[in-house]
XYZ file of C-alpha atoms in Angstrom:
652
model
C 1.494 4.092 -110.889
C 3.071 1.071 -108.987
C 6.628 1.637 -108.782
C 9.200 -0.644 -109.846
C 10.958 -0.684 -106.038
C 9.099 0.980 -103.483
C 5.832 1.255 -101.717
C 3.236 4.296 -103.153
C 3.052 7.041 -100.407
C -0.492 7.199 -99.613
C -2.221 9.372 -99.228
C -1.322 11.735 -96.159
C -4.765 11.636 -93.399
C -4.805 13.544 -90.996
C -7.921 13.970 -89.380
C -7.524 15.858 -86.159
C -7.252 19.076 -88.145
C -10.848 18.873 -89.515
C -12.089 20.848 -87.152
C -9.629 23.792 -87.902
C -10.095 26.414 -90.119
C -9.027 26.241 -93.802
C -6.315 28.593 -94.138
C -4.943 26.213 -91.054
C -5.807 23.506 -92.328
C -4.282 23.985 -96.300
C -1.105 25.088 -94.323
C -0.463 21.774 -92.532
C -1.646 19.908 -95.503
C 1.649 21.722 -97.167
C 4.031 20.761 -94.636
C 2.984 17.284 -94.802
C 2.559 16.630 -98.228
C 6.229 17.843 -98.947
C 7.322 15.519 -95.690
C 5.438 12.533 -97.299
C 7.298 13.507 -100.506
C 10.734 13.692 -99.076
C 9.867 10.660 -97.152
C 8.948 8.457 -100.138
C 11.973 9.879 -102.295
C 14.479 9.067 -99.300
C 13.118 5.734 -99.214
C 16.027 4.457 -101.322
C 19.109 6.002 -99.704
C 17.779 4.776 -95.985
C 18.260 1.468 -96.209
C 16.285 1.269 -92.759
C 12.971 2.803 -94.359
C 13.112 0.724 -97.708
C 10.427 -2.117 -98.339
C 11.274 -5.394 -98.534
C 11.556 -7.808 -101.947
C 11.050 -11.716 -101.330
C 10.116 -12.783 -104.661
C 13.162 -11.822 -106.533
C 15.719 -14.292 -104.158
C 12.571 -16.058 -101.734
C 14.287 -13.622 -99.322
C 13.691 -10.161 -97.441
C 16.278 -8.149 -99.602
C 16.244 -4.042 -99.330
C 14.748 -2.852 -102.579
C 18.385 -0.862 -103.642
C 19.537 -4.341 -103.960
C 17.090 -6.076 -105.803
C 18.587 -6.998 -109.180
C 15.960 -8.546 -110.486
C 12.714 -6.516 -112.265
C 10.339 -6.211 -109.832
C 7.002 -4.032 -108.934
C 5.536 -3.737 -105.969
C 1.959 -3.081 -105.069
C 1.056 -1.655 -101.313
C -1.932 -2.103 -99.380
C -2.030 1.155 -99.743
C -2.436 0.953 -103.679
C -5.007 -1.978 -103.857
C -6.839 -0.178 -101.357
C -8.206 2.168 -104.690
C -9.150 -1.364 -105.986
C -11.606 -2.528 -103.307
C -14.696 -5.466 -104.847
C -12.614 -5.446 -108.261
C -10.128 -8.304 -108.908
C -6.245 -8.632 -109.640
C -6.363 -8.396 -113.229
C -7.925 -4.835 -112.533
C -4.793 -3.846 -110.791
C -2.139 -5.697 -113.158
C -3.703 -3.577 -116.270
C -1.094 -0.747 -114.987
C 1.700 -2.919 -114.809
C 4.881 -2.289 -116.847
C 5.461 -5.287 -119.248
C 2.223 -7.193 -118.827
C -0.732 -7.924 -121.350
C -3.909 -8.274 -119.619
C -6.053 -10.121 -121.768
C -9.910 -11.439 -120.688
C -12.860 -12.366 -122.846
C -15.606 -10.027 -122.009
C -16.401 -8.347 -118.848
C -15.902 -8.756 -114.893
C -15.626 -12.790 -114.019
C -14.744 -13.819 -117.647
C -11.525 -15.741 -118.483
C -8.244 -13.721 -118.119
C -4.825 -14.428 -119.510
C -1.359 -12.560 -118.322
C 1.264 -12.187 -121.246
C 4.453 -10.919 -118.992
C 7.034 -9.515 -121.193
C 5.584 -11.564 -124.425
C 5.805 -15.018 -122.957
C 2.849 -17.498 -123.182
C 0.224 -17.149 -120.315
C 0.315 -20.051 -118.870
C 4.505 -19.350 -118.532
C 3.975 -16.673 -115.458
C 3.945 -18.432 -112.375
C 1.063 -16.839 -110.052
C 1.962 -17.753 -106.072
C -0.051 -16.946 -103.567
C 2.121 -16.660 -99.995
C 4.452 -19.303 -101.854
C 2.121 -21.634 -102.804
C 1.454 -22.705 -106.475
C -2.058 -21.351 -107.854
C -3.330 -22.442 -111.416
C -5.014 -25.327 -112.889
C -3.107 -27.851 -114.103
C -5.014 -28.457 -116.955
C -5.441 -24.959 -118.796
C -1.579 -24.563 -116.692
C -2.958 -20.740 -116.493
C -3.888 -19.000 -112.837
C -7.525 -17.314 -112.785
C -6.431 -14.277 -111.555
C -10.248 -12.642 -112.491
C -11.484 -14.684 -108.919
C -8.994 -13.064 -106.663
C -10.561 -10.375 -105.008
C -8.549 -7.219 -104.544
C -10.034 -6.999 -100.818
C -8.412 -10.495 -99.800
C -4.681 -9.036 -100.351
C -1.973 -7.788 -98.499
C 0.389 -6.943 -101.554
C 1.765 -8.425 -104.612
C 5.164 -8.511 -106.150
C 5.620 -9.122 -109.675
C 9.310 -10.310 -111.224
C 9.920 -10.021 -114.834
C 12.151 -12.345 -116.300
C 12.593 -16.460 -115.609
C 12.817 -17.391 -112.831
C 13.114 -21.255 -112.746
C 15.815 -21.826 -110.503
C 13.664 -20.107 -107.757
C 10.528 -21.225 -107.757
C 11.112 -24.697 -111.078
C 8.464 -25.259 -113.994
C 6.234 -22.495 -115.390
C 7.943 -19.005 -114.122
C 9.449 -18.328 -118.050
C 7.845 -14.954 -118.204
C 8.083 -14.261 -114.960
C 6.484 -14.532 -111.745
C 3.712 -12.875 -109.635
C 2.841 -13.982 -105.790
C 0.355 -12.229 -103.859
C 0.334 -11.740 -100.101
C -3.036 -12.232 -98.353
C -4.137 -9.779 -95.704
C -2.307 -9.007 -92.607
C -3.067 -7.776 -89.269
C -1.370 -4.424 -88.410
C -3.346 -3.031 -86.272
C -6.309 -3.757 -84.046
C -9.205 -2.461 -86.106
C -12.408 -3.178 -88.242
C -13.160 -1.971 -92.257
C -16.579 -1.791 -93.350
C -16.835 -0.963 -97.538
C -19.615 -0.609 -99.284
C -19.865 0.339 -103.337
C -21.574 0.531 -106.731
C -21.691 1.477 -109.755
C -22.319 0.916 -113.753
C -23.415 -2.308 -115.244
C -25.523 -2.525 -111.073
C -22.495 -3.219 -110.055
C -22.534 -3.713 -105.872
C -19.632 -4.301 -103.520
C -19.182 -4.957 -99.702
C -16.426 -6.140 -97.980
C -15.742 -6.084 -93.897
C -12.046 -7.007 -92.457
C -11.376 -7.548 -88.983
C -7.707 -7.480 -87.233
C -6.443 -8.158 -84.289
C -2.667 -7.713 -82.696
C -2.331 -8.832 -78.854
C 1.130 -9.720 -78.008
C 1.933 -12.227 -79.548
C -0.860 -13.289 -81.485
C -1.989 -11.471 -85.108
C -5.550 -12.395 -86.727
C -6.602 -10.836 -89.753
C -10.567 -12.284 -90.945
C -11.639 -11.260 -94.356
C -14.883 -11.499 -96.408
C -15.948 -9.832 -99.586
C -18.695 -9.840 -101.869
C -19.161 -8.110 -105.338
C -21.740 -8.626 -108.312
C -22.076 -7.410 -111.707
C -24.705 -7.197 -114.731
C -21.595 -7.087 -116.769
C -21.487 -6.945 -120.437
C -22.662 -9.445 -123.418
C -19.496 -11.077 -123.756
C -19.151 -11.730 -127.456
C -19.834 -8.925 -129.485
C -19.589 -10.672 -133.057
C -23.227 -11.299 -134.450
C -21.786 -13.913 -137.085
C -18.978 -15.960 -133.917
C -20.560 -19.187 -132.571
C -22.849 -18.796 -129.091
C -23.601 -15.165 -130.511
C -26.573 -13.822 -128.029
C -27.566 -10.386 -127.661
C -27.549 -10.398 -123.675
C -25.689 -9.466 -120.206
C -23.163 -11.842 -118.978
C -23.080 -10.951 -115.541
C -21.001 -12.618 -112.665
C -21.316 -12.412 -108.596
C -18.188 -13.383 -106.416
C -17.812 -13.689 -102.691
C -14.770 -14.766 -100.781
C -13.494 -15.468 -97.015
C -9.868 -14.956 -95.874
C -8.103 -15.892 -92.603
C -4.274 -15.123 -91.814
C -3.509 -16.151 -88.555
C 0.219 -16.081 -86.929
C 1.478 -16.961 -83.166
C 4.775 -16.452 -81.572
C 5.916 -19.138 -79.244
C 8.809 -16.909 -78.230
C 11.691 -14.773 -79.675
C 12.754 -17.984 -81.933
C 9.640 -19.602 -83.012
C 6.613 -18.460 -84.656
C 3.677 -20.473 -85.651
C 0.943 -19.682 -88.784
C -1.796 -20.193 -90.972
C -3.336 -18.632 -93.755
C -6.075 -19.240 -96.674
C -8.593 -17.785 -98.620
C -11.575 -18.976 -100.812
C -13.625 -17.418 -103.563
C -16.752 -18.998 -105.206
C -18.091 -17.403 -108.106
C -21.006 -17.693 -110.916
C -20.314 -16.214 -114.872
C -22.191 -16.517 -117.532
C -21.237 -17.059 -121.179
C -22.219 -17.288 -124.593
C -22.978 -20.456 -125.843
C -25.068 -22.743 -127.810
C -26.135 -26.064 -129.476
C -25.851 -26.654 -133.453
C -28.739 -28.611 -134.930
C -26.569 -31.160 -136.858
C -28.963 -31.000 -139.946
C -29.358 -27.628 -140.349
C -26.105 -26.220 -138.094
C -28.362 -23.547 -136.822
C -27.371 -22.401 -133.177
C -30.303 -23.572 -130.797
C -30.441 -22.451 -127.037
C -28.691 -19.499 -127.361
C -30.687 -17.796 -124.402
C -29.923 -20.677 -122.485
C -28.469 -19.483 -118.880
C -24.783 -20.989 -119.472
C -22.341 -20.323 -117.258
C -19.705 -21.674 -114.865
C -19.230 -21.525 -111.515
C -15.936 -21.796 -109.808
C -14.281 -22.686 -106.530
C -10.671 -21.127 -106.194
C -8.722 -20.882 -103.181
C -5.128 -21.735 -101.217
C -4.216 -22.106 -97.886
C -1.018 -23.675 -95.801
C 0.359 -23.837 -92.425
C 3.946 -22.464 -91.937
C 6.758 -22.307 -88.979
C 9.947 -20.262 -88.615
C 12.685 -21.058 -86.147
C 15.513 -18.926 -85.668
C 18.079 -22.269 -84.958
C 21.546 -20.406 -83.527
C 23.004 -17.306 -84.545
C 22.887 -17.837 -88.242
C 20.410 -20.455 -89.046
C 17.192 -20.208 -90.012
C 14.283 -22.341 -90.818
C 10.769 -21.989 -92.624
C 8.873 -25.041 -92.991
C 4.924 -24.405 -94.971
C 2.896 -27.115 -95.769
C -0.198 -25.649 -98.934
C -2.883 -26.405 -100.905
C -4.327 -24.866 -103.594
C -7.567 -25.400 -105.868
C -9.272 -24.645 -108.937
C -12.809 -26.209 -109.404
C -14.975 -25.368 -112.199
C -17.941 -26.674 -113.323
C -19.779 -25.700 -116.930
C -23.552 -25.492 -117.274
C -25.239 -26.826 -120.527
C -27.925 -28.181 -121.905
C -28.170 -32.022 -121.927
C -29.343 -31.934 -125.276
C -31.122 -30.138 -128.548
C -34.706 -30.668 -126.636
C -34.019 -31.657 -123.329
C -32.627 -28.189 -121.360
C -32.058 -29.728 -118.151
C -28.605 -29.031 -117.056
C -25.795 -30.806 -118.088
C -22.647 -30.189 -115.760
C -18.763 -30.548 -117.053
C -16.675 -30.357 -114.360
C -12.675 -29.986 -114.317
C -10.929 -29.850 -110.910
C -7.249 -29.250 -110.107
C -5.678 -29.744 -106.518
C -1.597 -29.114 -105.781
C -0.497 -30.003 -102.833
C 2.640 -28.207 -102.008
C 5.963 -28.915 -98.951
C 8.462 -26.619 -98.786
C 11.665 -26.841 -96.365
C 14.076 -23.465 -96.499
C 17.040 -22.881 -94.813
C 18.773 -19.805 -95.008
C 22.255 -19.473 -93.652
C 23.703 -16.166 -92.829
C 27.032 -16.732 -93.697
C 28.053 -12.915 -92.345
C 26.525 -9.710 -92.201
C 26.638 -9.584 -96.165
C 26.410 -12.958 -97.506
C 23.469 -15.225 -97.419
C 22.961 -18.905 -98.684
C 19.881 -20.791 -98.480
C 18.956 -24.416 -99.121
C 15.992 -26.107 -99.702
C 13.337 -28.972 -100.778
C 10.238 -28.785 -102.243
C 7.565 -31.608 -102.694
C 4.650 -30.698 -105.382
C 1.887 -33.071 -106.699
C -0.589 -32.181 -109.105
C -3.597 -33.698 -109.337
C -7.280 -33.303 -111.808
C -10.889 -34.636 -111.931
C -13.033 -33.847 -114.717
C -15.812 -34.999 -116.514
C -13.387 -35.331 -119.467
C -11.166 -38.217 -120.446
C -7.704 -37.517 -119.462
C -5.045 -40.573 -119.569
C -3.202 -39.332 -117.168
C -4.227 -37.531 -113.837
C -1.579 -37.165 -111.556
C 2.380 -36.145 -111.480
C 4.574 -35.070 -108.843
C 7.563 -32.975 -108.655
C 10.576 -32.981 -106.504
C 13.230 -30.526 -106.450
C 16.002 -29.168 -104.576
C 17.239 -25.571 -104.620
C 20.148 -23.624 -103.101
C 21.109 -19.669 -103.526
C 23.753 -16.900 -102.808
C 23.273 -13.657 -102.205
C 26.195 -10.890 -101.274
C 25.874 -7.492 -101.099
C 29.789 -6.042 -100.539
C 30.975 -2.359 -99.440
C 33.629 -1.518 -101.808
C 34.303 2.296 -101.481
C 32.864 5.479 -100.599
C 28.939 5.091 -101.464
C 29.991 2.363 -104.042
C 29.309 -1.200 -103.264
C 28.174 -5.017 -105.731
C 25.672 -7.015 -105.274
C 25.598 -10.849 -106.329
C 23.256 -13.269 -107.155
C 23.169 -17.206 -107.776
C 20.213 -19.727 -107.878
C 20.426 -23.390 -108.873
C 17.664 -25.774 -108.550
C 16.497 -29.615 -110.286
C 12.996 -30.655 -110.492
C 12.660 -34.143 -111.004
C 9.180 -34.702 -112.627
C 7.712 -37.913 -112.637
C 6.576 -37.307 -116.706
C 9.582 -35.844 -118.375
C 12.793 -36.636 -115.367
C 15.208 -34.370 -114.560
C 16.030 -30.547 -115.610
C 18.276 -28.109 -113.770
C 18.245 -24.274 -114.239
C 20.336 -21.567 -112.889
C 20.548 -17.666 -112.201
C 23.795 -15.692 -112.159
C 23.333 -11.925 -111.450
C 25.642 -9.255 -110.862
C 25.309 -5.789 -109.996
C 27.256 -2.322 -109.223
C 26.199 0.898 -107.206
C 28.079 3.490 -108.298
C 27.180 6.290 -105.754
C 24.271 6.674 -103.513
C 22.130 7.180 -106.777
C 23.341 5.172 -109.715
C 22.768 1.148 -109.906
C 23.424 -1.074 -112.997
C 23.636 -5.086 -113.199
C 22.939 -8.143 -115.490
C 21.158 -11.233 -115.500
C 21.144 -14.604 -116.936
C 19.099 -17.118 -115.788
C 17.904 -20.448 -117.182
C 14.065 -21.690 -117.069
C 11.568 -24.724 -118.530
C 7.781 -25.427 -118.595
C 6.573 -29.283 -118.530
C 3.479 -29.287 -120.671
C -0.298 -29.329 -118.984
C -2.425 -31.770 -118.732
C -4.650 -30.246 -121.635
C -1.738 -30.098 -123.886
C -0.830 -33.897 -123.532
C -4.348 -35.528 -122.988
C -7.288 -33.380 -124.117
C -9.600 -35.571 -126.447
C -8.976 -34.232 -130.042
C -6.518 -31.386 -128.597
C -3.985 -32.825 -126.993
C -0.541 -34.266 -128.382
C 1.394 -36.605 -126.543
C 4.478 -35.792 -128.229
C 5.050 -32.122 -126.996
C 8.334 -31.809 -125.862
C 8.823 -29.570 -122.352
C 9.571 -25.629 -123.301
C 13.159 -24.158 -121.721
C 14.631 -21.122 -122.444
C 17.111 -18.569 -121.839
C 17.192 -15.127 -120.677
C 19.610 -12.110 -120.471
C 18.789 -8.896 -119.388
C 20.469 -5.939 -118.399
C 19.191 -2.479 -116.069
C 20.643 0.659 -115.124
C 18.070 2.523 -112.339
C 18.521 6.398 -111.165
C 16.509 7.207 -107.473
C 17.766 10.467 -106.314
C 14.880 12.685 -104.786
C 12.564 13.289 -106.331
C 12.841 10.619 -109.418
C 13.088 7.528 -109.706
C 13.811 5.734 -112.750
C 14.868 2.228 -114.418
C 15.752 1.344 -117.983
C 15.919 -3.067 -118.778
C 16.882 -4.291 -121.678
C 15.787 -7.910 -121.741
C 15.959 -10.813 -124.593
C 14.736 -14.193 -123.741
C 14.758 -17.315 -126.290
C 12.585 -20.221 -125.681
C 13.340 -23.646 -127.622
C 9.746 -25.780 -128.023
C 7.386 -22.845 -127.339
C 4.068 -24.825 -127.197
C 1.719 -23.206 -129.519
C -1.683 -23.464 -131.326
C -2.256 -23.641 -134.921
C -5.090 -22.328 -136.795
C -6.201 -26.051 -137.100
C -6.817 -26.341 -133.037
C -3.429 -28.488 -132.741
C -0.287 -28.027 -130.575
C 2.739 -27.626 -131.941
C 6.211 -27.027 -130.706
C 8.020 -23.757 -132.198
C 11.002 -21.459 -131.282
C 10.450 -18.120 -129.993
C 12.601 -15.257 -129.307
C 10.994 -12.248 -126.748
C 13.041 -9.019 -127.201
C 12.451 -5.593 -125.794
C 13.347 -2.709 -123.712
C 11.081 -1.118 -120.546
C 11.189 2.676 -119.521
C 10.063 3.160 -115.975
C 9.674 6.723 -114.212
C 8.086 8.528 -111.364
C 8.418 11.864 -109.602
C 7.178 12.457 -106.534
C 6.963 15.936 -105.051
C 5.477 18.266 -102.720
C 1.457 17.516 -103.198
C 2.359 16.129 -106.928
C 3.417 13.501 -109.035
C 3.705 12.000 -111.925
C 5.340 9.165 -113.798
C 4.637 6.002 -116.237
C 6.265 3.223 -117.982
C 6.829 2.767 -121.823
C 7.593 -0.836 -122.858
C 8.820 -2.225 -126.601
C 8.095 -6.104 -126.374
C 9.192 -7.994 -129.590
C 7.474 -11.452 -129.082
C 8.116 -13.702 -132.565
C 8.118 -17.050 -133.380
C 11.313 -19.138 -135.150
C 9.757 -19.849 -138.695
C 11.015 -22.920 -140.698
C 13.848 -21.082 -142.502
C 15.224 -20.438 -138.974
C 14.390 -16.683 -139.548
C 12.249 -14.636 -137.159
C 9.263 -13.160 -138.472
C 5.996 -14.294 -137.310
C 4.351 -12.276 -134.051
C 3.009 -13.931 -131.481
C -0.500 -13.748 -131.061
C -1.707 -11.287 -128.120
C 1.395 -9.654 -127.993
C 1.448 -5.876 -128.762
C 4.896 -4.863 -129.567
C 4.239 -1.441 -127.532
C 2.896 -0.609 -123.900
C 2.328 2.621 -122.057
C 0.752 4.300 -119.264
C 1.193 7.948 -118.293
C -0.183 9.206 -115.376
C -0.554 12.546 -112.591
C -1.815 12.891 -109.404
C -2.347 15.478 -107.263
C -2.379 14.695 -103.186
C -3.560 16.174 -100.153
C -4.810 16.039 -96.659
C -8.522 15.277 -97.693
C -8.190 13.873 -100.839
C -6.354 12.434 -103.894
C -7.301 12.805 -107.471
C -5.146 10.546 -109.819
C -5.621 10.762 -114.084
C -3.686 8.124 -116.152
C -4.010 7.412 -119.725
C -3.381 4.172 -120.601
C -2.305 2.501 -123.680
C -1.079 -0.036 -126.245
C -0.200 -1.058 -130.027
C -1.956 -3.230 -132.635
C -1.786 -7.227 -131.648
C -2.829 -10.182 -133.505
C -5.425 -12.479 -132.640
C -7.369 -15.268 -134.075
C -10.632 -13.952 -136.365
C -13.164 -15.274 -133.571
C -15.618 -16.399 -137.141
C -12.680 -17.217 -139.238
C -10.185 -18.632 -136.872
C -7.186 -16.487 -139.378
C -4.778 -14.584 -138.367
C -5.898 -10.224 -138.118
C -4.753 -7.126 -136.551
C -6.865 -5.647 -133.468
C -6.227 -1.968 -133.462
C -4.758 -0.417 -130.680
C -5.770 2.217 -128.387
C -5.543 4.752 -125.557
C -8.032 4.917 -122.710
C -8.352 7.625 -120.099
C -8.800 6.824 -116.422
C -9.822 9.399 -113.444
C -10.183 8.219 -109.939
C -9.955 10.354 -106.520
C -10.814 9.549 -102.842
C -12.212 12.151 -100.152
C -11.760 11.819 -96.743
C -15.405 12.541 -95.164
C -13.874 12.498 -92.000
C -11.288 10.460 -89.062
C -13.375 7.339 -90.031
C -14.910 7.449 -93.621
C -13.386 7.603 -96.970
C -15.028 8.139 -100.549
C -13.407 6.907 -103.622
C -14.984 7.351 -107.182
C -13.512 5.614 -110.093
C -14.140 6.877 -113.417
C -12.668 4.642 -116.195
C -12.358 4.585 -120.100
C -14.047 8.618 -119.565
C -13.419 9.237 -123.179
C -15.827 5.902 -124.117
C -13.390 4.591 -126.548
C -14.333 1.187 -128.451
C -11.603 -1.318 -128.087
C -11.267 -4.637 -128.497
C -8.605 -7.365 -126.456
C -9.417 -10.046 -127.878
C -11.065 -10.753 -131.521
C -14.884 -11.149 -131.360
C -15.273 -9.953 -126.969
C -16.705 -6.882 -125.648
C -15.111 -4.686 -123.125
C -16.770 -1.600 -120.961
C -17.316 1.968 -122.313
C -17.406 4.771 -120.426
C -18.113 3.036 -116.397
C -17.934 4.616 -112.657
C -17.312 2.873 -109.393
C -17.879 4.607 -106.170
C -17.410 3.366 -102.632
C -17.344 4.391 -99.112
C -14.821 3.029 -96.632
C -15.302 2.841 -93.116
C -12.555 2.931 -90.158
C -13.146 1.592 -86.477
C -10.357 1.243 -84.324
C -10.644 -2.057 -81.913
């Protein structure tokens, strides 16, 4: 499992005893499997060894002082990933949904903690990624291999990062360059599934390059399952995806450091689909090859300057793009391609000053420039806005007594956007460490969501007089890390005035909502074991007419789970995790009513080997039990399915 503050240990190689004997060999494997333990359970009470949180305050903050929800997910943990995607990796999550229709490539949605999928924001190294007309991220055509980490925050966080970031937020890190090396991966598996991926990285004095590239393709599955749903078509959707990276960073000198980074990743799926003969409304060209291909990507250019003893500067200029483009056939007897195309490009300034106001009080200060920008096929109205906001935060972390000490939090921000003016949110967190082991705080924070483009323009769709979402969120934690657990309970209730939301007749409305629930989060770590989970009650309703809660929201399973042991050691790592969750409702893919998918439980097994000092062996073995399940009404999903891979190690 990802834990909730601190990096996975991984897993312990040490391969200059392979040429020792066994009884040697299991011996030192002891001693440092229970010093990897104790080091990963002392994490939290040496501040010195702790990771790092920026997403929770845009700032480096120790982990023991986060107060907002956060997970964190090491190289070391997507490195189990490798030619698979983020939404692989965000299944395990505590409080997300991951939602996609069909197989590997196909559309994905993220429901964090029961709020609409287009209200996560999804940053990648700050800058904005999603299309502002769907106002969702495609988070199926970023490639596991391109990332350095990600960080995801539960709960709104508007006054941080403005519009969209109701549910939550989660920014991904591209690759870094530790080391001076070269990875080689190749891999393969059901469905002729094939992966290979090479990395290259480079640190010389002041200079750190990090080149990426990755490539992965699938047979996949036939994506809707439902014999009687529109586009029905007894075949394989299969995708392909292949992606570059570059993160490049120079320091001038002591004060001034210089970067760049970006990534892109073009991709081909294929759907179901057809035409209806208009006399007859039989479905014609159903084996026609439809599909989409997409163009996805950020990038920006960044500076630091350290300007005096307590002033400090970070200045990032980004871009960010989703292209897609829809194949078709012109017509009921002409099967020559017809293209739809929609496009989204934000462009993305960013000016951040942090003041350190003394050794345990921060404030930063900032400006940020966004315009959004589409070009489709389709008739839109409107195809630009821009935002621009300005931002400050606090954040104090005071010794009171003994091992007892409070942490503060405040965030303030107002976008101005050029569609619907001005709206200012706000953060106010508190928290108290009662010894070395024992943290509690509360939140309250403030957020909004502007509509999309789709939900104000799209022909026959659209309504023009949505009003923007806001809401408001309190939640409350109490966390435990004393070696070797670590544990955090949140209670959380957020209520949203003008949730944008579709009827069974294909319009937008607006609705109240109120998201309510409670998340469990364990693990224990201990000499060659561990073992942990997360068990999360999400409440997700909609305001009914009579002002009385009582209608779900659809794709929201009240209840989440995943349980999970591994066992670790010099050579290898063998991990088991059953994964689960409750009953949601979804639209009848045929009869567009409301009905109940069931839930279900599925069984994962994956393990890697190390061959030797420079190759690795991983095998994947997921859903072992072959349970039928469905995510979404009408869409397939994989049976029983193994990955395996072999990763290769070359110092530079």
């Amino acid at each position: 499992m990802f834990t909730f503050y601190h990096q996975a240990t991984p897993a312990v190689r040490t391969a200059n005893f392979v040429t020792l004997k066994n009884v040697a060999l299991s011996a030192t494997c002891l001693i440092l499997n229970s010093l990897t333990a104790t080091h990963a359970a002392d994490l939290a009470s040496s501040p010195s060894l702790e990771p790092l949180i920026i997403t929770a305050s845009r700032l480096p903050q120790p982990a023991s002082q986060v107060l907002g929800d956060v997970t964190l997910i090491s190289r070391a943990d997507l490195a189990a990933y490798s030619g698979q995607s983020v939404t692989d990796v965000l299944r395990s999550v505590a409080g997300l949904n991951i939602v996609q229709n069909g197989g590997a490539g196909q559309p994905s949605s993220v429901f964090m903690r029961g709020a609409n999928s287009n209200q996560t924001l999804v940053l990648i190294d700050g800058v904005r990624y999603s299309s502002a007309t769907t106002g969702g991220a495609a988070l199926e055509h970023l490639p596991v291999d391109q990332i350095e980490k990600i960080e995801v925050l539960r709960g709104s966080a508007a006054s941080l990062y403005g519009a969209d970031a109701i549910g939550g937020v989660i920014q991904i890190f591209t690759r870094r360059a530790h080391t001076s090396q070269a990875i080689f991966s190749i891999g393969g598996g059901s469905q002729n599934t094939q992966q290979a991926g090479a990395s290259l990285s480079e640190r010389n004095g002041p200079l750190a390059l990090n080149l990426t590239a990755a490539y992965a393709k699938t047979d996949g599955l036939n994506a809707i399952t439902n014999p009687l749903a529109y586009g029905y078509y007894a075949d394989k959707d299969g995708s392909r995806m292949g992606s570059l990276g570059l993160n490049v960073s120079y320091a001038l000198d002591s004060q001034h450091k210089l970067g760049a980074q970006g990534f892109l990743a073009q991709g081909r799926t294929q759907f179901d689909s057809q035409l209806t003969d208009p006399n007859t409304y039989a479905g014609i060209a159903k084996n026609y090859d439809y599909r989409n291909e997409t163009l996805n990507g950020a990038g920006a250019l960044w500076s630091d300057h350290q300007l005096g003893d307590v002033w400090k500067l970070h200045v990032q200029l980004g871009q960010s793009i989703d292209h897609l483009k829809s194949f078709a056939p012109l017509s009921l007897t002409d099967f020559n391609a017809a293209t739809t195309q929609f496009n989204t490009r934000q462009t993305q300034f960013n000016v951040l000053n942090t003041f350190e106001l003394s050794s345990a009080q921060t404030l930063t200060l900032g400006y940020e420039h966004l315009n959004q920008t589409i070009d489709t096929t389709t008739a839109y109205t409107t195809k630009q806005r821009s935002i621009n906001s300005i931002f400050a935060g606090y954040l104090g972390h005071f010794k009171v007594e003994n091992a007892q000490s409070a942490d503060l939090q405040a965030n303030i921000r107002n976008d101005n956007n050029t569609q619907f003016g001005h709206k200012t949110t706000f953060l106010l967190g508190a928290g108290w460490h009662f010894n070395d082991n024992i943290h509690a705080g509360i939140l309250h924070s403030t957020g909004f969501k502007a509509p999309t483009f789709n939900d104000l323009y799209y022909p026959d769709y659209g309504n023009l007089n949505l009003k923007p979402e806001s809401s408001q969120n309190t939640e409350g934690f109490i966390e435990y890390r004393n070696r070797p657990w670590q544990m955090r309970l949140t209670g959380f209730e957020n209520k949203i005035s003008n949730l944008i939301t579709l009827q069974p007749n294909a319009k937008l409305t607006n609705k109240d909502a109120r998201l309510r629930g409670v998340s469990l989060q364990a693990d224990w770590t201990s000499t060659g074991f561990s073992l942990g989970g997360h068990i999360d009650y999400i409440n997700a309703v909609s305001l009914a007419n009579d002002r009385t809660y009582k209608q779900q929201l659809l794709r929201r399973p009240q209840r989440l789970g995943l349980l999970y042991a591994g066992l670790n050691h010099c050579e290898f790592n063998i991990r088991a995790e059953v994964q689960a969750q409750g009953s949601q409702y979804d639209y009848d893919i045929v009869t567009y009513k409301r009905v109940l998918l069931p839930g279900f439980a599925l069984l994962n097994i994956r393990g890697t080997w190390t061959l030797n000092p420079a190759l690795e062996l991983s095998v994947h073995l997921n859903n072992l039990l072959d349970k039928q399940y469905a995510l979404t009404s009408g869409y397939g999903t994989l049976g029983r399915n193994v990955l395996v891979g072999l990763t290769f190690k070359q110092p530079l």
